PDB file of N, CA and C in Angstrom:
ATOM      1  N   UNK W   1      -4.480  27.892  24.125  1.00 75.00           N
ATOM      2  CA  UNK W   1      -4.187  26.486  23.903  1.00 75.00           C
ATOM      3  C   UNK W   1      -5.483  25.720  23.563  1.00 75.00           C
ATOM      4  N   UNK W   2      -6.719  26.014  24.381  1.00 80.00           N
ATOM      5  CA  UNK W   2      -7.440  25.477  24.402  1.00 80.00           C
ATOM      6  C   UNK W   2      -8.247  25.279  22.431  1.00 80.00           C
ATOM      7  N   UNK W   3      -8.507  26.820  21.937  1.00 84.00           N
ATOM      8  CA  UNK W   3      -8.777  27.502  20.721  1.00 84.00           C
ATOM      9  C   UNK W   3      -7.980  26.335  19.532  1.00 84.00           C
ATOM     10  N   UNK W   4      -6.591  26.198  19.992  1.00 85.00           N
ATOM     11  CA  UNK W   4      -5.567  25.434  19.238  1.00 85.00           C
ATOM     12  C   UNK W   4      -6.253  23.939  18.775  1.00 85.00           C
ATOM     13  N   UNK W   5      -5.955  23.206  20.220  1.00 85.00           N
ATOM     14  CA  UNK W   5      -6.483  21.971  20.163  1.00 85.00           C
ATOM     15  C   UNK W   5      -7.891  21.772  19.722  1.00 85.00           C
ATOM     16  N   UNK W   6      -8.968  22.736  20.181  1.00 86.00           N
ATOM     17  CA  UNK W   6     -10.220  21.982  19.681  1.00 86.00           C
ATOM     18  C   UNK W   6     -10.429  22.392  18.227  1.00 86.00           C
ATOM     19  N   UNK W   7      -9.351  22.740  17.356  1.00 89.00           N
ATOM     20  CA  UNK W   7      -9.666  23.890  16.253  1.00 89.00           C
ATOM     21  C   UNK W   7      -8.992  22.463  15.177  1.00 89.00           C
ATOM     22  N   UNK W   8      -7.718  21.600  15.944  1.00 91.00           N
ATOM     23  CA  UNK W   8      -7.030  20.576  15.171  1.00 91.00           C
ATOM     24  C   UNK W   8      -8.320  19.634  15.443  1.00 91.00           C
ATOM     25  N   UNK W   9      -8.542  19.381  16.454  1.00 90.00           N
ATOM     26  CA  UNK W   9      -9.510  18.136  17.055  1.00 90.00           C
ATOM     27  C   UNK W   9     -10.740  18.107  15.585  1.00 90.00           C
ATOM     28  N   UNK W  10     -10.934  19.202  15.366  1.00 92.00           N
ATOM     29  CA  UNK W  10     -12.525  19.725  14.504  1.00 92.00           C
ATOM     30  C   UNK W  10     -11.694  19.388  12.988  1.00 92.00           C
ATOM     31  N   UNK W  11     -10.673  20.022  12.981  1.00 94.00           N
ATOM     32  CA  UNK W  11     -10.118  19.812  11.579  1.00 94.00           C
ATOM     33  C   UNK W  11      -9.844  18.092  11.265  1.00 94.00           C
ATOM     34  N   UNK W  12      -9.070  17.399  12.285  1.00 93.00           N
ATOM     35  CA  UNK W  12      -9.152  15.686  12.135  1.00 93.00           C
ATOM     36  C   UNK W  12     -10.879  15.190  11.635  1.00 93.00           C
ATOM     37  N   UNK W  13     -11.450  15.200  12.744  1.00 93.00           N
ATOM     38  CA  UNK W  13     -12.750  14.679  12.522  1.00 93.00           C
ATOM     39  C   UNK W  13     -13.729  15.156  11.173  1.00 93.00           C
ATOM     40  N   UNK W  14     -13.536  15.901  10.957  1.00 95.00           N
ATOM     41  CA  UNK W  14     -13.983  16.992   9.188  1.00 95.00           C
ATOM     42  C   UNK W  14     -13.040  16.092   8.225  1.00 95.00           C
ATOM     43  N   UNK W  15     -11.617  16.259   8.726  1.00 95.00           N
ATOM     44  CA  UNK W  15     -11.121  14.842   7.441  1.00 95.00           C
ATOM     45  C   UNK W  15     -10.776  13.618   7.563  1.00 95.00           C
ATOM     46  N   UNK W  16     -11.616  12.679   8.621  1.00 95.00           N
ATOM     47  CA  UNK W  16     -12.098  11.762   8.574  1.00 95.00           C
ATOM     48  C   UNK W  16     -13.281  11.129   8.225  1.00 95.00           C
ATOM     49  N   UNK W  17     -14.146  12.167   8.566  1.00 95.00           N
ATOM     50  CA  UNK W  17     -15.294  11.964   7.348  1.00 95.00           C
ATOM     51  C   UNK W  17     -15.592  12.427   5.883  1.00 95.00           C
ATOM     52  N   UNK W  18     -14.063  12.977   5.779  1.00 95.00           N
ATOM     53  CA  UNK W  18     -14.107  13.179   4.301  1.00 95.00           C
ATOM     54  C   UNK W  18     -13.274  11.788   3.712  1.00 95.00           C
ATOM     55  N   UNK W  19     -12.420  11.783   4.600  1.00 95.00           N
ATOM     56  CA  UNK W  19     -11.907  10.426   4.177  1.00 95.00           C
ATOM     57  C   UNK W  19     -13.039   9.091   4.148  1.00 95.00           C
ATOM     58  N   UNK W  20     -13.711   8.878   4.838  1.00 94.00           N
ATOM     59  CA  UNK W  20     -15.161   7.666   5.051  1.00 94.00           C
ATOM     60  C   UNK W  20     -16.069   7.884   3.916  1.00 94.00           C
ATOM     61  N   UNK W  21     -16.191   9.044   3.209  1.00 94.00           N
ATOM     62  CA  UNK W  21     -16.909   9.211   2.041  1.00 94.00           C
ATOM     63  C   UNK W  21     -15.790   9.080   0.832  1.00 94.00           C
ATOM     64  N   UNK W  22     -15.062   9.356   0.858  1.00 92.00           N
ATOM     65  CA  UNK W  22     -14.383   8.384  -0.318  1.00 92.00           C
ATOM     66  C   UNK W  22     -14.320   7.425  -0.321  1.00 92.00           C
ATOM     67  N   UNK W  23     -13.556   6.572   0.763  1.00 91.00           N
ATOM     68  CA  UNK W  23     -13.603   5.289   0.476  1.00 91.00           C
ATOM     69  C   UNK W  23     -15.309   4.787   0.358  1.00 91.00           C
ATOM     70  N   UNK W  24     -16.169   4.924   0.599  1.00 93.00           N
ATOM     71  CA  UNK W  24     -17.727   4.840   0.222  1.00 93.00           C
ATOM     72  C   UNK W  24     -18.028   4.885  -1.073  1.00 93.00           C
ATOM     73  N   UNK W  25     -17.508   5.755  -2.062  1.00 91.00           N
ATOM     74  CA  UNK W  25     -17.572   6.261  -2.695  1.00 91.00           C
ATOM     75  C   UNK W  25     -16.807   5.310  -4.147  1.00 91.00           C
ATOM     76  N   UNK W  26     -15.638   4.938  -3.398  1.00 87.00           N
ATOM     77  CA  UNK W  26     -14.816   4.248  -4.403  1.00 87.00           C
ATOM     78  C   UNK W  26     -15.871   2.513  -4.663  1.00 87.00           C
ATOM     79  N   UNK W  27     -16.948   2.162  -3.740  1.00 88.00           N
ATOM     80  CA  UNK W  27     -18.099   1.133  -4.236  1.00 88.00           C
ATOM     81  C   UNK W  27     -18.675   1.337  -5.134  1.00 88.00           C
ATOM     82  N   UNK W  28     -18.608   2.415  -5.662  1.00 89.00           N
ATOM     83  CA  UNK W  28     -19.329   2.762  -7.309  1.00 89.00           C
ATOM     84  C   UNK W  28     -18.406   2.909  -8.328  1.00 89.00           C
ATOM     85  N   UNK W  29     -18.549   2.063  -9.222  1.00 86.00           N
ATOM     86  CA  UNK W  29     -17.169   1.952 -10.161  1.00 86.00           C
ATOM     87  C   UNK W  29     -17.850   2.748 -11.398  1.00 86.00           C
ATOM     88  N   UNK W  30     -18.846   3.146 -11.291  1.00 90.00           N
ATOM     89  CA  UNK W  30     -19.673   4.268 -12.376  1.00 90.00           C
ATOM     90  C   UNK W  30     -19.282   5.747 -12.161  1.00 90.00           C
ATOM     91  N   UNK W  31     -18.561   6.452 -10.833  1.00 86.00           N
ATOM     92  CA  UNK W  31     -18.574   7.438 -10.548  1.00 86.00           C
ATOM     93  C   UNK W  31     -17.064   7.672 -11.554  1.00 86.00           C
ATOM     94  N   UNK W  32     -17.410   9.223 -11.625  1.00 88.00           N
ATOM     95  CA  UNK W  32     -16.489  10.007 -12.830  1.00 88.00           C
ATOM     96  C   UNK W  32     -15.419  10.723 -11.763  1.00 88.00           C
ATOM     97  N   UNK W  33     -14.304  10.434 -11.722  1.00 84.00           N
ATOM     98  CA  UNK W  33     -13.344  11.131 -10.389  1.00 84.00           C
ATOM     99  C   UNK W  33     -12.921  12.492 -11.201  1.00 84.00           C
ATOM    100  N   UNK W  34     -13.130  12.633 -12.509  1.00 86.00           N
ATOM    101  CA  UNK W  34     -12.675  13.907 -12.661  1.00 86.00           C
ATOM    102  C   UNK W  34     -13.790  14.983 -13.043  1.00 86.00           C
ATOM    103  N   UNK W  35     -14.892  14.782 -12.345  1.00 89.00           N
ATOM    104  CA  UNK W  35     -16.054  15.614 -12.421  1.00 89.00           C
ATOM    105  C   UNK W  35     -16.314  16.193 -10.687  1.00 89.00           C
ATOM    106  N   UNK W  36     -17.252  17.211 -10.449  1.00 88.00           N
ATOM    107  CA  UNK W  36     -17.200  17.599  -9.142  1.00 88.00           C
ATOM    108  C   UNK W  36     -18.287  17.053  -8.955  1.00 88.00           C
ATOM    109  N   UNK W  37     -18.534  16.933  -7.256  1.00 90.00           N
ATOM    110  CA  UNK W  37     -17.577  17.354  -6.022  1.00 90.00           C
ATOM    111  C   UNK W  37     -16.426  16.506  -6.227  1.00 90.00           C
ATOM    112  N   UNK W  38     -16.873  15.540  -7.213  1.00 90.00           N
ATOM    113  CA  UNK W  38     -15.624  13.877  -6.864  1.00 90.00           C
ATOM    114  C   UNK W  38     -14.360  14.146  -7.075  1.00 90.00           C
ATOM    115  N   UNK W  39     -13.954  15.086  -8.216  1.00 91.00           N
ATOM    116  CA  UNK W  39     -12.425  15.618  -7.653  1.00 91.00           C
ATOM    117  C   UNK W  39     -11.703  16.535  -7.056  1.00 91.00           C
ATOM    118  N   UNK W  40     -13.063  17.209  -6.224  1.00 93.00           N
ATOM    119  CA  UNK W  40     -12.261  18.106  -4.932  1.00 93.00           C
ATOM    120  C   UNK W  40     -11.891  16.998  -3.788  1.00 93.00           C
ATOM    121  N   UNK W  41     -12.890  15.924  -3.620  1.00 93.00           N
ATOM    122  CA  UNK W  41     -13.044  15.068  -2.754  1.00 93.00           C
ATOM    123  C   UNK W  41     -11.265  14.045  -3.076  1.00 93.00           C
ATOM    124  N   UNK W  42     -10.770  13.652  -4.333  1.00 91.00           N
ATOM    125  CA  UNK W  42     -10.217  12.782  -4.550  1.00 91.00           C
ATOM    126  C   UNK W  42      -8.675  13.460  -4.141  1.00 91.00           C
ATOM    127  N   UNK W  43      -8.606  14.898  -4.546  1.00 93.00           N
ATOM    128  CA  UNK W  43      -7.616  15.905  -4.220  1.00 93.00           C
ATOM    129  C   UNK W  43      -7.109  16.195  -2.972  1.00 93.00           C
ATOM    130  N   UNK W  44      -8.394  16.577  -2.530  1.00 94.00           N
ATOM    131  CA  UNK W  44      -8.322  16.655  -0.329  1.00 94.00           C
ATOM    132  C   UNK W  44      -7.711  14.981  -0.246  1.00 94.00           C
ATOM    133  N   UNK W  45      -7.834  14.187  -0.618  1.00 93.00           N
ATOM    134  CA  UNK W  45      -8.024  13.228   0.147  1.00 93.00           C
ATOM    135  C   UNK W  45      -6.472  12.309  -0.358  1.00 93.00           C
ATOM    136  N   UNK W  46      -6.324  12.033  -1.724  1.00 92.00           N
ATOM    137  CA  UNK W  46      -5.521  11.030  -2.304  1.00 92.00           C
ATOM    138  C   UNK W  46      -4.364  11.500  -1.771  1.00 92.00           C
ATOM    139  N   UNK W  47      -3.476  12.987  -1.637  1.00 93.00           N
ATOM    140  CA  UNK W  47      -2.384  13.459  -0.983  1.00 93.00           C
ATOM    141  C   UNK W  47      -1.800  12.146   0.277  1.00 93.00           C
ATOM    142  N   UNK W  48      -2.785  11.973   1.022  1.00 94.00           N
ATOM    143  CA  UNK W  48      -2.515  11.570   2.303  1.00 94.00           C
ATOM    144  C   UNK W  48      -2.855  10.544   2.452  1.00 94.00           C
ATOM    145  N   UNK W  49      -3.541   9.760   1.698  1.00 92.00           N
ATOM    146  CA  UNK W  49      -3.711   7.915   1.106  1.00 92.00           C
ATOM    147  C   UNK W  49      -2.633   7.499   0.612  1.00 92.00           C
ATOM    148  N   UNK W  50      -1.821   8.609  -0.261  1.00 92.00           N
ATOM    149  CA  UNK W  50      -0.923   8.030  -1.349  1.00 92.00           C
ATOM    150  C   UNK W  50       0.615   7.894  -0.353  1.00 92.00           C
ATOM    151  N   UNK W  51       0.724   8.386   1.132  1.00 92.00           N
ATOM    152  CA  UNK W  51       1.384   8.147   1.932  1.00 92.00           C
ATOM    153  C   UNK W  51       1.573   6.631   2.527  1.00 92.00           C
ATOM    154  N   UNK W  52      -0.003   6.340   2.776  1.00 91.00           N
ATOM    155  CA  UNK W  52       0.045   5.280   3.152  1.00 91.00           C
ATOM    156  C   UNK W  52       0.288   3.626   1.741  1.00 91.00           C
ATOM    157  N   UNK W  53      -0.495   4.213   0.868  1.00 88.00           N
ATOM    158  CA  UNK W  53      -0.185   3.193  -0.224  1.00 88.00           C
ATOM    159  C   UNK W  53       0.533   3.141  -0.833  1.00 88.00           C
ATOM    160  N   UNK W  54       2.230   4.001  -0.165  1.00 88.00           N
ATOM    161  CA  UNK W  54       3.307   3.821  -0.585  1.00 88.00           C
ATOM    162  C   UNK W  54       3.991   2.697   0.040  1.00 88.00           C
ATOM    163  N   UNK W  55       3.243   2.527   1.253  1.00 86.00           N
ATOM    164  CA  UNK W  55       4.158   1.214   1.744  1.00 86.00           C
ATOM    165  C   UNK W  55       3.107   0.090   2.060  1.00 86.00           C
ATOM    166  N   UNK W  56       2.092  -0.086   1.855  1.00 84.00           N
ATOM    167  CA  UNK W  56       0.914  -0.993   1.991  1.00 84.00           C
ATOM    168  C   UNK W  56       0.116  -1.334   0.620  1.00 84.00           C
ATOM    169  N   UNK W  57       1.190  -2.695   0.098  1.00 81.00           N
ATOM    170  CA  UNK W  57       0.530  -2.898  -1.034  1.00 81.00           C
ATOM    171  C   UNK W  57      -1.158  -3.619  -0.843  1.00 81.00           C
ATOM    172  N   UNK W  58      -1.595  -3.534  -1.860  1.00 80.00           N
ATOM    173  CA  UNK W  58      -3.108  -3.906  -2.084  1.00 80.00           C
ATOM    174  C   UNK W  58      -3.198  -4.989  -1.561  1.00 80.00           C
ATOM    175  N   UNK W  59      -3.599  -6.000  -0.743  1.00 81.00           N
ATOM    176  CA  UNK W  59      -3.744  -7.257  -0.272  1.00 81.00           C
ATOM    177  C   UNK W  59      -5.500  -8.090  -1.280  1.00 81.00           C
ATOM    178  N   UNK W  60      -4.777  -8.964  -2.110  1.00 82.00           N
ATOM    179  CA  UNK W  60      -5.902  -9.107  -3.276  1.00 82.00           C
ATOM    180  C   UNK W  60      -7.040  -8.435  -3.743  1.00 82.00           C
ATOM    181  N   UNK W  61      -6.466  -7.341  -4.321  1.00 79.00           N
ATOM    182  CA  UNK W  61      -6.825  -6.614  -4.955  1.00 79.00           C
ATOM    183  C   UNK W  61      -7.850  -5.356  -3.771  1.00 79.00           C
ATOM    184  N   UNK W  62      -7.267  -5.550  -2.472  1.00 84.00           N
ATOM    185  CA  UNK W  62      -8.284  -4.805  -1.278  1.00 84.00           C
ATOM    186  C   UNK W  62      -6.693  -3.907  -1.516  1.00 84.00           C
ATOM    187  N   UNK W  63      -7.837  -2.200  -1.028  1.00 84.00           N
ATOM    188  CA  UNK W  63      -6.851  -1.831  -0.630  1.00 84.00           C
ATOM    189  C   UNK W  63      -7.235  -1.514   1.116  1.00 84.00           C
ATOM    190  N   UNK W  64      -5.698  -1.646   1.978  1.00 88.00           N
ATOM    191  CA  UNK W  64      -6.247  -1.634   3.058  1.00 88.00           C
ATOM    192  C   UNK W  64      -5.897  -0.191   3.894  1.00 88.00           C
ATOM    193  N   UNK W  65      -5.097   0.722   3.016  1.00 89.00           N
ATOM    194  CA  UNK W  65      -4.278   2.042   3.391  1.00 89.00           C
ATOM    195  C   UNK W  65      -5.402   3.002   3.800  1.00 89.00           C
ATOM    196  N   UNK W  66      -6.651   3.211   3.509  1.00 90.00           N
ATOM    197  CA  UNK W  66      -7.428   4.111   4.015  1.00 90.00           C
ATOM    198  C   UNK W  66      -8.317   3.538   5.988  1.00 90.00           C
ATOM    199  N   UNK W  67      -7.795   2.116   5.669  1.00 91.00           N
ATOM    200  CA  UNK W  67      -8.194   1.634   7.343  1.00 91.00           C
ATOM    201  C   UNK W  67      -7.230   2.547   8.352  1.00 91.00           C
ATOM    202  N   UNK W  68      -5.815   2.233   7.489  1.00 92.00           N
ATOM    203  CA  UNK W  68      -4.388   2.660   8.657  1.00 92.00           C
ATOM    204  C   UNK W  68      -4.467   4.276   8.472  1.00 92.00           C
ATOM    205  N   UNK W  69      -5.193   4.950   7.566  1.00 93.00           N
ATOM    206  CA  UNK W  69      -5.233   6.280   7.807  1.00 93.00           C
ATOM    207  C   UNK W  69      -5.746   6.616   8.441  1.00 93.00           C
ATOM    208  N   UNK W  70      -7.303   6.069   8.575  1.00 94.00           N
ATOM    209  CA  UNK W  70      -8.270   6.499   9.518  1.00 94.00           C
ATOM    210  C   UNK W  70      -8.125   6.138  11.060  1.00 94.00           C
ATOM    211  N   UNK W  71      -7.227   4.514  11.156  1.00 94.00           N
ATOM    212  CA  UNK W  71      -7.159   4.865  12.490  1.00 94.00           C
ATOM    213  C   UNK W  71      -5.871   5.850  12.991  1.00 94.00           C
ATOM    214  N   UNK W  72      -5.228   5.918  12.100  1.00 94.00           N
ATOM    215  CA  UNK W  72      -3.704   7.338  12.500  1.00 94.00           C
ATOM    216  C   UNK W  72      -4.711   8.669  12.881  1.00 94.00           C
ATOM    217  N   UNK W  73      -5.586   8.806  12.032  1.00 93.00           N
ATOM    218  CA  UNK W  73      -5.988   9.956  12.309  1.00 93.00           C
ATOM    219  C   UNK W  73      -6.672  10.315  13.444  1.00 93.00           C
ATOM    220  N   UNK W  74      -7.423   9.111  13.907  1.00 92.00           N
ATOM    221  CA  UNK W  74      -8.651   8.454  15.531  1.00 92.00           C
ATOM    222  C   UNK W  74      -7.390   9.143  16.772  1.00 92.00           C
ATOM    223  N   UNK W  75      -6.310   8.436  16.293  1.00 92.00           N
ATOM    224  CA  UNK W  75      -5.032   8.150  17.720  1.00 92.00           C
ATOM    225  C   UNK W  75      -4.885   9.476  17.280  1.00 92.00           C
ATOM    226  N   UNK W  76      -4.645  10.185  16.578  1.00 91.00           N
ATOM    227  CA  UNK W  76      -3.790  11.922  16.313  1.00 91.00           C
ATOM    228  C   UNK W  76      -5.187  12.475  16.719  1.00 91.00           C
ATOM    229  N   UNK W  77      -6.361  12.080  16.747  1.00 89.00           N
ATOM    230  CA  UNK W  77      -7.312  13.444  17.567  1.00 89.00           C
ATOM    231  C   UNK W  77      -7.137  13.276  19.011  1.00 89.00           C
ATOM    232  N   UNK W  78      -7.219  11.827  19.428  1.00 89.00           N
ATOM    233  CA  UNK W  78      -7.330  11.450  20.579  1.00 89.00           C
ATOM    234  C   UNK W  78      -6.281  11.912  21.804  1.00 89.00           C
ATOM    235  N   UNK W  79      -5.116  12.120  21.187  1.00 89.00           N
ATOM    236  CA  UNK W  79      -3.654  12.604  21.106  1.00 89.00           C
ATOM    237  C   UNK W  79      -4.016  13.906  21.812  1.00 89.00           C
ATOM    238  N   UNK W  80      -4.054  14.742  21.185  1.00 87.00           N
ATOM    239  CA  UNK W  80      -4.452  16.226  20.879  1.00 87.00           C
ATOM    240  C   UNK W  80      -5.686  16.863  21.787  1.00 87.00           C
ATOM    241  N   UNK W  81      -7.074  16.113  21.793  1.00 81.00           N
ATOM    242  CA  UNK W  81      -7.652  16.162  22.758  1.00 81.00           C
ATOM    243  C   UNK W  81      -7.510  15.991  23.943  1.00 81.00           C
ATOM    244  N   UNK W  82      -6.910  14.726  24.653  1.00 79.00           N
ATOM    245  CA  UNK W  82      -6.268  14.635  25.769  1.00 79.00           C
ATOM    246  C   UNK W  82      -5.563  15.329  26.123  1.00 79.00           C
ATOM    247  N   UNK W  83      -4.465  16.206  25.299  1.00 70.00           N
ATOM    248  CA  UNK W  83      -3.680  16.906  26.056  1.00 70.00           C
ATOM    249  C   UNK W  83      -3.778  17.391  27.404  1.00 70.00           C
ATOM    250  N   UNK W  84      -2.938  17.536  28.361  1.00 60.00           N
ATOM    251  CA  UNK W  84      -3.026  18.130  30.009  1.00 60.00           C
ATOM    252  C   UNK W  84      -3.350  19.387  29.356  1.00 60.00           C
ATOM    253  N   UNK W  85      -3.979  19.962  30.275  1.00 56.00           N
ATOM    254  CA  UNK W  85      -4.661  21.603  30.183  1.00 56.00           C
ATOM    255  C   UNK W  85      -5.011  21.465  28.591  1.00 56.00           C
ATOM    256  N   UNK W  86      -5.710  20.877  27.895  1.00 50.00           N
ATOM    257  CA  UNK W  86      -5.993  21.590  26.451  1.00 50.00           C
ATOM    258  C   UNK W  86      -7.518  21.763  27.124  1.00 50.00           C
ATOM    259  N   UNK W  87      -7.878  21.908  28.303  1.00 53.00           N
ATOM    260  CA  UNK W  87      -9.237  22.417  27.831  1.00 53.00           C
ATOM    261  C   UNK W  87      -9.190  23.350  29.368  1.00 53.00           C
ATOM    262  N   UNK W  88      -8.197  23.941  29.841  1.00 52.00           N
ATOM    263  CA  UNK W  88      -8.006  24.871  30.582  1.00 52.00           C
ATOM    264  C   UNK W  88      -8.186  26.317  30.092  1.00 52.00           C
ATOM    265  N   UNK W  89      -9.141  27.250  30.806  1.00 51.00           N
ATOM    266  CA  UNK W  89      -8.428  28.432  30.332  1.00 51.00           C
ATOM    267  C   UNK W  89      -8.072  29.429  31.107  1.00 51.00           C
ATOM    268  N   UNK W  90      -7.204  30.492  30.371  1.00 46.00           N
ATOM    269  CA  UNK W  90      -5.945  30.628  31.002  1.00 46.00           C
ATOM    270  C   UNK W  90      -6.581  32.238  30.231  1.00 46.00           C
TER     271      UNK W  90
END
C-alpha cells in the first residue's frame, strides 16, 4: 500500500510542476508550441486543462482553469497521502 500511495503522491507532484511550467510558459507569446520540449509539454498537459476549460470560460480574456487544476491536484495528493496506514508496513 505504502509503494502505491507514495508512487501516486510522486506522480501528482511531477504533474504539477509540469503543469506550473506551462502555465509559465504560456507568458511568452514568442514560444513555438509545436516545436520541442514545448509540445511534449503542451500534450502531457492540455488533455487535462481541456477538462477544466470545458466548463470555466476565460474570465477577460484570463484563463483561470489551470488555478482549479492545480488546486484538484494539491487536494488529490493530499487525499492519497493521508490515507490511514498508507505509510504502514505490512
Amino acid at each position: 500500500m505504502y509503494l502505491l500511495t507514495s508512487t501516486l503522491v510522486t506522480f501528482i507532484t511531477i504533474y504539477t510542476y509540469i503543469l506550473i511550467i506551462r502555465v509559465l510558459l504560456t507568458w511568452f507569446p514568442n514560444i513555438d508550441w509545436y516545436s520541442q520540449p514545448f509540445a511534449a509539454i503542451s500534450q502531457i498537459t492540455d488533455p487535462y486543462l481541456n477538462l477544466f476549460r470545458s466548463f470555466i470560460p476565460p474570465l477577460g480574456g484570463i484563463d483561470i482553469s489551470p488555478i482549479l487544476a492545480i488546486l484538484l491536484l494539491q487536494v488529490a495528493g493530499s487525499l492519497i497521502g493521508g490515507l490511514p496506514g498508507a505509510f504502514a508496513y505490512y
